[in-house]
Coordinates of C-alpha atoms and ligand atoms in Angstrom, one line a residue:
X293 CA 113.3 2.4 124.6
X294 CA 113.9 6.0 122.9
X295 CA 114.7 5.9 119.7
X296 CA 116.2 8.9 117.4
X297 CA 115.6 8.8 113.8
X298 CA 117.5 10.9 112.0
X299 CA 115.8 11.8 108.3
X300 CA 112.7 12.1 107.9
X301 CA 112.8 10.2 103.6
X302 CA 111.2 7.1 102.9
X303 CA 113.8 5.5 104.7
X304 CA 113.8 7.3 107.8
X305 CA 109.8 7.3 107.9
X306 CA 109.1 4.2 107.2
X307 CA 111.8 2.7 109.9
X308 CA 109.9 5.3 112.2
X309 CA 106.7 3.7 111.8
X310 CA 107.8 0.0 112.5
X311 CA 110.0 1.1 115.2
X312 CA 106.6 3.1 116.6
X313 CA 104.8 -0.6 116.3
X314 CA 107.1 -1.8 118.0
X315 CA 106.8 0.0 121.4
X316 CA 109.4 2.1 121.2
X317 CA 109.3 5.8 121.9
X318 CA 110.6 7.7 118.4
X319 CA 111.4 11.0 117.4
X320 CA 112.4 11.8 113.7
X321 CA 115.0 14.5 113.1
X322 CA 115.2 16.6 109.4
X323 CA 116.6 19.6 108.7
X324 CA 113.6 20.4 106.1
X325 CA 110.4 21.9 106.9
X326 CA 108.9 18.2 106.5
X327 CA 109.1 14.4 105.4
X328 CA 110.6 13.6 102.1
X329 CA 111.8 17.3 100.8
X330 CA 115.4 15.7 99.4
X331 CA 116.0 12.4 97.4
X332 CA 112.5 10.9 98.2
X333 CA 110.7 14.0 96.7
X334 CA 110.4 13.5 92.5
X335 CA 111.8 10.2 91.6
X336 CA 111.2 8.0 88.9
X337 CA 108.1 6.3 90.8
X338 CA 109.6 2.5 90.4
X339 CA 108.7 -0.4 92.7
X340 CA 110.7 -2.7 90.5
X341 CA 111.9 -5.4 92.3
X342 CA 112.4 -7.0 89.1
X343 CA 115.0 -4.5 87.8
X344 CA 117.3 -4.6 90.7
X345 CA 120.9 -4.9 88.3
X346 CA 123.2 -2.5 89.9
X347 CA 124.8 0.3 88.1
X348 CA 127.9 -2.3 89.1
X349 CA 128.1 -5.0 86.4
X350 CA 130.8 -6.9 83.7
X351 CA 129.4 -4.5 81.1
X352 CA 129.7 -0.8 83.0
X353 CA 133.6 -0.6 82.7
X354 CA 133.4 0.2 79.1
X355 CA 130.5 1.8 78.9
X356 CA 131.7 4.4 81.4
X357 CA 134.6 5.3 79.3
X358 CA 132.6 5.5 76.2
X359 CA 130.4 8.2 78.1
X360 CA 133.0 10.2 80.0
X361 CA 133.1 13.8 79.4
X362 CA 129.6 13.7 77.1
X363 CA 127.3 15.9 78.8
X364 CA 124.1 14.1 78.1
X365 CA 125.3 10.8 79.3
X366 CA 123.0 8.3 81.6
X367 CA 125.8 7.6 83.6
X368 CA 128.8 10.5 84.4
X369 CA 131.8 10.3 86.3
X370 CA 133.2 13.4 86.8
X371 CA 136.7 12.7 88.5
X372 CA 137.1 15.1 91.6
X373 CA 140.2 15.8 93.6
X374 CA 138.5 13.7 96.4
X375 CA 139.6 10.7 98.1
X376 CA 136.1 9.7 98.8
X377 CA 134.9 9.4 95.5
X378 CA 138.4 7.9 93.9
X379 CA 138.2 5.4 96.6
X380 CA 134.0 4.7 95.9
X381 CA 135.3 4.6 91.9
X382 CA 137.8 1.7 93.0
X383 CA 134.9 -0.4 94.9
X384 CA 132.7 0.4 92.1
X385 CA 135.2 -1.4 90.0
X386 CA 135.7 -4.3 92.3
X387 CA 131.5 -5.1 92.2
X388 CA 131.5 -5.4 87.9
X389 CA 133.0 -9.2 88.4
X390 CA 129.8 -11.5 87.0
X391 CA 130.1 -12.9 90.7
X392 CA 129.8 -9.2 92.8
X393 CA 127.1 -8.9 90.6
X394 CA 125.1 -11.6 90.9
X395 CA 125.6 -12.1 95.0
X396 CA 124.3 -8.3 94.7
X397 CA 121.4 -9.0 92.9
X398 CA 120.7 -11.6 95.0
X399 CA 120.8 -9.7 98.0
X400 CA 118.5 -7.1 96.1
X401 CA 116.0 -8.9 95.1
X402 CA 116.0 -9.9 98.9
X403 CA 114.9 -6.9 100.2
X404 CA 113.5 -5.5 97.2
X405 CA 110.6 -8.1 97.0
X406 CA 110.3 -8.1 101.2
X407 CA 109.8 -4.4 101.0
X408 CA 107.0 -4.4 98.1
X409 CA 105.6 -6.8 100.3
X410 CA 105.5 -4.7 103.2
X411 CA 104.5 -1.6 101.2
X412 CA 101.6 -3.3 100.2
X413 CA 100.2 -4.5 103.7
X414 CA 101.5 -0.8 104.8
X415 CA 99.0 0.4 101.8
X416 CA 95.8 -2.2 103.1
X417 CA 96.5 -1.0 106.3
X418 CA 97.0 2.7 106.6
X419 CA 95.1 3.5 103.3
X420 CA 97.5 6.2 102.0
X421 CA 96.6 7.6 98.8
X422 CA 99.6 7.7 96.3
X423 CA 98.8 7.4 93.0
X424 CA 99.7 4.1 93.0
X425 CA 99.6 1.8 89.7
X426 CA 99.4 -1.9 89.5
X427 CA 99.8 -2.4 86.1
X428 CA 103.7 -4.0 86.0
X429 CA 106.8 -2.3 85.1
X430 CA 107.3 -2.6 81.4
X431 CA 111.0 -2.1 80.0
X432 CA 111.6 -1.8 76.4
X433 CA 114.8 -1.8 74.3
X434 CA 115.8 -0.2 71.3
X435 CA 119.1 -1.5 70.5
X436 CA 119.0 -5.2 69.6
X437 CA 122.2 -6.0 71.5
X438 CA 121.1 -4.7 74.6
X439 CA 117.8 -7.1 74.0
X440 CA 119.9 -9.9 73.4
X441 CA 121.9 -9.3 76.5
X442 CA 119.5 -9.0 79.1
X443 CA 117.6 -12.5 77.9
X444 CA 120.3 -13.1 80.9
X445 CA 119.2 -10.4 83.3
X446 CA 115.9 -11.5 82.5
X447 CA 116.8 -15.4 83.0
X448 CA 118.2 -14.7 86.5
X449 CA 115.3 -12.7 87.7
X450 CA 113.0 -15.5 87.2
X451 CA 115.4 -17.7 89.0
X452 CA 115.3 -15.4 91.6
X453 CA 111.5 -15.7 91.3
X454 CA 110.4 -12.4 89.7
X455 CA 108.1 -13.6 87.1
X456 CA 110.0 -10.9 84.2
X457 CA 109.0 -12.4 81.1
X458 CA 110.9 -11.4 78.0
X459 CA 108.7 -10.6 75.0
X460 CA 108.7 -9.2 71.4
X461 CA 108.0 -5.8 70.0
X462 CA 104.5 -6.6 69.3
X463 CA 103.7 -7.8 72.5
X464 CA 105.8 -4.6 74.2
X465 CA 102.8 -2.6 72.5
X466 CA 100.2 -4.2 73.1
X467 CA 100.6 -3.9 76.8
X468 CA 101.5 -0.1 76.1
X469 CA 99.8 1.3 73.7
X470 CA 100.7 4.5 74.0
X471 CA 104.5 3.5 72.6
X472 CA 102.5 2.8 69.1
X473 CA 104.4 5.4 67.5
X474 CA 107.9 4.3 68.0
X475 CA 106.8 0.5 67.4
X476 CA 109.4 0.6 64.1
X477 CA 112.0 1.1 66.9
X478 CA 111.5 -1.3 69.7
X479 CA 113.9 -4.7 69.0
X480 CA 111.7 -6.3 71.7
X481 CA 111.3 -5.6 75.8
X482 CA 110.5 -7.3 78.9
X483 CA 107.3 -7.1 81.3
X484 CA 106.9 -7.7 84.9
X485 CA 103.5 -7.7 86.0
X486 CA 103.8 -7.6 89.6
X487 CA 106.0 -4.7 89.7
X488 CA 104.4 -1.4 90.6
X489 CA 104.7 2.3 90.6
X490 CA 103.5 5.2 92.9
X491 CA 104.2 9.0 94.2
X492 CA 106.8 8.4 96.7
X493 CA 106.5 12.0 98.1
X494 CA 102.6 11.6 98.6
X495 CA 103.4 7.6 100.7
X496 CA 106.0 9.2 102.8
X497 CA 104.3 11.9 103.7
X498 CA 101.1 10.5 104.4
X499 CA 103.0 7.7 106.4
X500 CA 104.6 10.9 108.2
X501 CA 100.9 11.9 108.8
X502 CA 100.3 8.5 110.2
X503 CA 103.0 8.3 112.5
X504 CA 102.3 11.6 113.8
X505 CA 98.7 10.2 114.9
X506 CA 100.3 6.9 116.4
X507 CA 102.4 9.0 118.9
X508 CA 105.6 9.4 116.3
X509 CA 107.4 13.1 117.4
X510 CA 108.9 14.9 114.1
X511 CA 111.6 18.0 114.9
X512 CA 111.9 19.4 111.3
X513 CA 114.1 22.4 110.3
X514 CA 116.6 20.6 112.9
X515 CA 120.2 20.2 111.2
X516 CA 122.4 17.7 112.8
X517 CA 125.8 18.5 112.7
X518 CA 127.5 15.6 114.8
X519 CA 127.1 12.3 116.4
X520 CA 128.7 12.3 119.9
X521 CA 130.1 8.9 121.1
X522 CA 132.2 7.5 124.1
X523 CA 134.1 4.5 124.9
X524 CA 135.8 2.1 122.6
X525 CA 136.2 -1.4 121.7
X526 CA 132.6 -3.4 122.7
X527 CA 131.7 -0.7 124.9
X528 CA 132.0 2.4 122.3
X529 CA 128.0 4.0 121.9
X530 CA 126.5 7.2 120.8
X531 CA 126.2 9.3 123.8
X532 CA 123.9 12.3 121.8
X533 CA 123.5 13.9 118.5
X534 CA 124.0 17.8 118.3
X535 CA 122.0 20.0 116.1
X536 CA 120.8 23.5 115.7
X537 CA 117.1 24.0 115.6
X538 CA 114.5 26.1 114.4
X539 CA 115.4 28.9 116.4
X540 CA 118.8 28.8 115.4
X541 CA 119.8 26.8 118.9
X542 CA 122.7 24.8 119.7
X543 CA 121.3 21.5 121.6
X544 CA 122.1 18.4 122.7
X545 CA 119.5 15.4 121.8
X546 CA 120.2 12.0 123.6
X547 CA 118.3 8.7 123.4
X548 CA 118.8 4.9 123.9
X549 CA 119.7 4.3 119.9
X550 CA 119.9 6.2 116.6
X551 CA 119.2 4.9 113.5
X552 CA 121.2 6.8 110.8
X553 CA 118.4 7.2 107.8
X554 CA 120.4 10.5 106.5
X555 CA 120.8 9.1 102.9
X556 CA 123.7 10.4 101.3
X557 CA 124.4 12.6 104.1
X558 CA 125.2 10.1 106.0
X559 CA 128.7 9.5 105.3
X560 CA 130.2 12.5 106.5
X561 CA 128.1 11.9 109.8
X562 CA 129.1 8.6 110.5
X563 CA 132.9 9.2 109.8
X564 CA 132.6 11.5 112.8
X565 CA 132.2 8.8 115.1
X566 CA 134.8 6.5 113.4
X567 CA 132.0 4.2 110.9
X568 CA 133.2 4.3 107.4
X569 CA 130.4 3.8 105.1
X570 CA 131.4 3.3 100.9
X571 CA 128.5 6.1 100.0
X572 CA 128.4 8.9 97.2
X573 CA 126.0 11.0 96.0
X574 CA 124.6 10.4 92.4
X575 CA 123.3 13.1 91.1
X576 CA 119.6 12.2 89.2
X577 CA 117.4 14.6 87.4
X578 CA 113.4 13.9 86.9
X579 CA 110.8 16.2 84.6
X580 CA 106.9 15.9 85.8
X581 CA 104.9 17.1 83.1
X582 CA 100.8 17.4 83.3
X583 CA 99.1 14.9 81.1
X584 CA 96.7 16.5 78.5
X585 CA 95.6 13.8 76.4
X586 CA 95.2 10.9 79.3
X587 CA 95.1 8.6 76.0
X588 CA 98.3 9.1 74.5
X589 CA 99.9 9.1 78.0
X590 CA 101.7 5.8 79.1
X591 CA 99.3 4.2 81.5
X592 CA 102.5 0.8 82.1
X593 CA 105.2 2.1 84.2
X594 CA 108.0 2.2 81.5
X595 CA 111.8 1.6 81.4
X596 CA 113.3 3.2 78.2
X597 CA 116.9 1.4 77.8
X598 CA 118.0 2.9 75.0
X599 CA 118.0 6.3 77.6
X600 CA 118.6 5.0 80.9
X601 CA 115.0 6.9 81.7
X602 CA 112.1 5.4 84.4
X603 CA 108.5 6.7 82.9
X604 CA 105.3 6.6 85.6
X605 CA 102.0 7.5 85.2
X606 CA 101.5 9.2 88.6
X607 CA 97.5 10.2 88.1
X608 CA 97.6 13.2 85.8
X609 CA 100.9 13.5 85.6
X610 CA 103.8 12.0 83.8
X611 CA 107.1 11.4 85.5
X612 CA 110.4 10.9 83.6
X613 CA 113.4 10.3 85.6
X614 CA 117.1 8.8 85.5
X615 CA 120.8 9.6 84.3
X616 CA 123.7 10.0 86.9
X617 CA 126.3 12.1 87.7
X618 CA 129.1 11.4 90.4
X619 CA 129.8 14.7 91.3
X620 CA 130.3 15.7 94.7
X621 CA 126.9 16.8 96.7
X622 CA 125.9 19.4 94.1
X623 CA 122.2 19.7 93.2
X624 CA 122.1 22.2 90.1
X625 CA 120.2 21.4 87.2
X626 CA 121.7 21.0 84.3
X627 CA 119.9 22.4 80.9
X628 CA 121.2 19.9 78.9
X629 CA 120.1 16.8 80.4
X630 CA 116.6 18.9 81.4
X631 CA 116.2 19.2 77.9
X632 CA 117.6 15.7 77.0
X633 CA 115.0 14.2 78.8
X634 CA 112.1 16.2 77.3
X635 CA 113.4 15.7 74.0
X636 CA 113.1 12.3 74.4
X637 CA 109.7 11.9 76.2
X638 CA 107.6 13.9 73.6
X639 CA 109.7 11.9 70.9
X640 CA 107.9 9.0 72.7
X641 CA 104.4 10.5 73.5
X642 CA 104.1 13.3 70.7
X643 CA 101.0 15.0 72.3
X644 CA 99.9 13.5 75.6
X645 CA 101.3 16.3 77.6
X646 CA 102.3 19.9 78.4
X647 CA 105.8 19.8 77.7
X648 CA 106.1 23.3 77.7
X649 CA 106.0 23.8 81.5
X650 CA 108.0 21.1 83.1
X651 CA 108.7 20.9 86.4
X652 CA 112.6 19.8 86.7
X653 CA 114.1 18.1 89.9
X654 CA 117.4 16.8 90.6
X655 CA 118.6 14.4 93.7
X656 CA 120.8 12.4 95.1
X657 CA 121.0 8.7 95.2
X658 CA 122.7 7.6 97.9
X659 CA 124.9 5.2 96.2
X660 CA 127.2 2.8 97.3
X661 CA 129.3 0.6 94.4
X662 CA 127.0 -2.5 94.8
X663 CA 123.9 -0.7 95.7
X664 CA 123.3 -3.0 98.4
X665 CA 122.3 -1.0 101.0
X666 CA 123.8 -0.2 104.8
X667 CA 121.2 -2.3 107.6
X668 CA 122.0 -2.9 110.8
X669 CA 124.3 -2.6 113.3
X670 CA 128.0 -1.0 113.9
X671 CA 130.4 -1.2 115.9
X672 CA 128.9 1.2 118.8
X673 CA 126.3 -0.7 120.1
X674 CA 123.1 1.8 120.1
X675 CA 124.2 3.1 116.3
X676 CA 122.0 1.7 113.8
X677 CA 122.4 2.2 109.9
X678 CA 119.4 2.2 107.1
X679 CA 121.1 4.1 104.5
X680 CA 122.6 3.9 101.0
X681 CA 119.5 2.5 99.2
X682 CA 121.0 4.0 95.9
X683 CA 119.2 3.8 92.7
X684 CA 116.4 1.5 94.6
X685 CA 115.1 3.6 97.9
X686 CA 111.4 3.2 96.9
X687 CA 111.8 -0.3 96.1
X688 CA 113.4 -0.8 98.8
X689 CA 112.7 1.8 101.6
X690 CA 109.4 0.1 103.9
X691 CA 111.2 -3.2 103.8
X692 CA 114.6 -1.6 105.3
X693 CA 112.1 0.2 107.6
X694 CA 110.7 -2.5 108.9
X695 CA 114.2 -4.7 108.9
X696 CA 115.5 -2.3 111.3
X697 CA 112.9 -2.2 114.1
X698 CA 113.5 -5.6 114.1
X699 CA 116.7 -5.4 114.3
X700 CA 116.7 -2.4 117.0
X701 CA 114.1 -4.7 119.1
X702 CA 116.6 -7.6 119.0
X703 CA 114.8 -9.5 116.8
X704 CA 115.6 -11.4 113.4
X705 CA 113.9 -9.9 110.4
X706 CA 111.8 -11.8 108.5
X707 CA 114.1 -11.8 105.3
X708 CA 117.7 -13.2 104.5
X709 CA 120.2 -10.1 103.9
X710 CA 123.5 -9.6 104.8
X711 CA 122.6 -7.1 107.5
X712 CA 125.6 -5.5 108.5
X713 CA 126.7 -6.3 112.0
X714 CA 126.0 -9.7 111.0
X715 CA 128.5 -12.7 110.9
X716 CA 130.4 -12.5 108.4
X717 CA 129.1 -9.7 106.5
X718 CA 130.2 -5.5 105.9
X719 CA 130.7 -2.9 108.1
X720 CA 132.8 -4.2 110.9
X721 CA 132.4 -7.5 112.7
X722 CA 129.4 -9.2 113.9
X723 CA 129.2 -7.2 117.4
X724 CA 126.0 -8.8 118.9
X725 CA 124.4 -11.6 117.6
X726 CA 120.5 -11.1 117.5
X727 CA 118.3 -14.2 119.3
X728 CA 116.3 -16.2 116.7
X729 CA 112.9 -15.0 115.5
X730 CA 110.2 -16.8 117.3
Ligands
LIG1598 C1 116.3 10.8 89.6 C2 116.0 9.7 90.6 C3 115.1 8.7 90.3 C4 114.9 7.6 91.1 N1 113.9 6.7 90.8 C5 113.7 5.6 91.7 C6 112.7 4.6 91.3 O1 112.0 4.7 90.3 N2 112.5 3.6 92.2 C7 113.3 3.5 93.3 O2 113.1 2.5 94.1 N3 114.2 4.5 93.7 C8 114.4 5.5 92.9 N4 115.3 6.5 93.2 C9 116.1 6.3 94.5 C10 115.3 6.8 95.7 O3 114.6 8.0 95.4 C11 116.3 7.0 96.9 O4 117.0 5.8 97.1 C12 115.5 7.3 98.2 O5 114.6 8.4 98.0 C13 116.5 7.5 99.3 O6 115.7 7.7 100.5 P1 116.4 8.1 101.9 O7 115.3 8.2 102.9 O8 117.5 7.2 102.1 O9 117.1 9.5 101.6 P2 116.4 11.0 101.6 O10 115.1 10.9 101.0 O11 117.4 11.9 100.9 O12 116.2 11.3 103.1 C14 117.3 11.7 103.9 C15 116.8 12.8 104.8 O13 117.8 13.2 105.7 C16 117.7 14.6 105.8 N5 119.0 15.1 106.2 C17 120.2 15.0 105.5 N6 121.2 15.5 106.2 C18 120.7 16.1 107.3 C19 121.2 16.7 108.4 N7 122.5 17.0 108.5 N8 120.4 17.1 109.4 C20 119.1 16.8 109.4 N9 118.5 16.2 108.3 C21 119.3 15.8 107.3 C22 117.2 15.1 104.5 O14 116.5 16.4 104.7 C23 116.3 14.0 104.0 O15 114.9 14.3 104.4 C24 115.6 7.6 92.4 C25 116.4 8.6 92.7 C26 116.6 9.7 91.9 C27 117.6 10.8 92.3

């Protein structure tokens, strides 16, 4: 079967890959000049299936409105005249219950552990060099009540069977060493040793590379500017996508499916042809500084509470990434949170690195209120969805690759998650119902 891809960002390159192993013929549409040039590019680094709370949760209601309108908060709403984001607001809303919550967790943790899994038979396999660190995701907390309350968070992930033990201050420093100097701070963190971090640019490129050599086709600088569909009812499909390519030409591109991997781009794409998908852009902002004393530098991937911030060691270079800002599809960098986050990372590591010459990067998560992400089917039979990974793409991304080849192929992934397309679960009604996995 032909199969047409379209982005080329973790998502998009790892469901290329597994669709490629999986007989099919697959050609990968982006409108940069390669694989992961927009949100997979500079994140925070994070495989952390143990931190999979959504943004959605009893306690974000009222710390939204104690951050709204401060410039430098983790988490901004700007309110827009736009229906899209008034009626995303409104989910978000609907997903804080303790129950949304912890059914989303659940279903994160799912595919979150599944795809670190995958990544790491991906990594045996294929050999890709990514910086990668095994050393557990450490997250620390500065603010005693925020310890006490995520003894909880930290309860249900072990339920869930992430082994995130909860430790004290001492212990925080002992397996980071480098957070010595704000030891008089710390009220006490949690450590997950089989978390993991890595350079999520250099994996999905060199998985690019690798498809490329197992017969994958790439069309980069090709913007797609509509899906094309006929029919209706059980017999509506995609008939073709339209884009203009590098030469500036109109064409038509047809194949037997598409799986849309556009990340938050892919709303207004698959509104065209009648799918509604809940997604908005969340505006993130990272700082890669080079190290310069590899001993004072954090060597523990790191989660800072107090600021909302994701810290990996990425070889020689530090990588500080997090706040949010709902916002429209802007990418602009903002001084005040660039300098918000450098502030805070030399107040952390004094003199491990050049924080004169950061490199700033912003992105966009694309979000939907639960953060469970969009797999499977719709309601036009060839039109496949792996998008709206959120605040957990890296964590999650090979897994949702792989989930969808299966899914394309007929088959029943490996993993249980409310795929959509499924009985009983979102985006429209269960339209075919896959055969059992042999
Ligand atoms: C600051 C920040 C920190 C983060 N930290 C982490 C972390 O530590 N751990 C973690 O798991 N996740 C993290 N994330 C989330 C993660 O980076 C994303 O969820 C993930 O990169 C999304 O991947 P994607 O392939 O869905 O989207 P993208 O990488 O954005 O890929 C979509 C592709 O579609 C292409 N495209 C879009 N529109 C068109 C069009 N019309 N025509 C052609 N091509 C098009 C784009 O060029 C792009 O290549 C972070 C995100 C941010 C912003």
């Amino acid at each position: 079967m032909k199969v047409i891809v379209l982005g080329a960002g973790i998502v998009g390159t790892a469901s290329a890959w597994f669709l490629q192993k999986a007989g099919h013929e697959v050609i990968v549409i982006d409108r940069q000049p390669g694989a992961a040039q927009e949100t997979s590019f500079a994140n925070g680094g994070q495989i952390s299936v143990s931190h999979a709370e959504p943004w959605a949760n009893p306690s974000a209601p009222l710390k939204l409105l104690k951050w709204l309108g401060r410039e430098d908060a983790p988490l901004l709403f700007r309110l827009r005249p736009e229906w899209l984001q008034w009626r995303w607001g409104m989910a978000f809303l609907r997903e804080c219950t303790p129950a949304r919550t912890a059914h989303n967790i659940r279903q994160i943790v799912a595919i979150a552990e599944y795809s670190r899994l995958t990544l790491q038979a991906l990594r045996a396999e294929t050999g890709i060099a990514y910086d990668c660190a095994t050393r557990g995701i450490l997250h620390f907390y500065t603010d005693e009540a925020e310890f006490r309350q995520s003894l909880a968070a930290a309860r249900l992930m072990r339920e869930l069977g992430c082994p995130r033990e909860t430790i004290s201050a001492e212990e925080v420093v002992r397996i980071e060493p480098a957070l010595a100097a704000i030891r008089h701070k710390i009220a006490g963190g949690d450590f997950t040793a089989t978390d993991e971090s890595g350079d999520i640019y250099k994996f999905t490129t060199g998985l690019a590379d690798k498809c490329v050599q197992a017969g994958v086709q790439f069309r980069f600088n090709t913007t797609i500017t509509r899906l094309l569909s006929e029919g209706s009812g059980a017999a509506a499909r995609v008939t073709g996508i339209e884009v203009i390519d590098e030469q500036g030409r109109h064409q038509r591109l047809q194949a037997d499916s598409y799986v849309l991997a556009l990340g938050s781009f892919s709303q207004p794409l698959a509104k065209g042809v009648g799918v509604d998908l809940l997604l908005y852009p969340g505006k993130g902002y990272s700082a890669t500084y080079q190290v310069t004393r590899p001993d004072l530098a954090p060597q523990v991937s790191l989660t800072d509470d107090g600021y909302k911030l994701v810290i990996s060691r990425l070889g020689d270079r530090l990588r500080v990434a997090g706040t949010a800002e709902l916002n429209g599809y802007t990418r602009e960098l903002n001084p005040v949170r660039c300098e918000a986050i450098t502030r805070r990372t030399r107040e952390l590591f004094p003199n491990a690195c050049d924080y004169d010459d950061p490199q700033y990067w912003t992105g966009l998560r694309p979000l939907t209120p639960s953060n469970v992400p969009y797999i499977g089917r719709t309601r036009l039979a060839n039109l496949f969805l792996n998008t709206g990974h959120g605040t957990l793409g890296w964590t999650m991304g090979c897994g949702s690759g792989k989930a969808i080849a299966d899914i394309v192929s007929g088959r029943r992934p490996d993993v249980d998650f409310a795929f959509t397309g499924m009985p009983g679960t979102r985006e429209g009604q269960p339209l075919v119902s896959l055969p059992a996995k042999s």
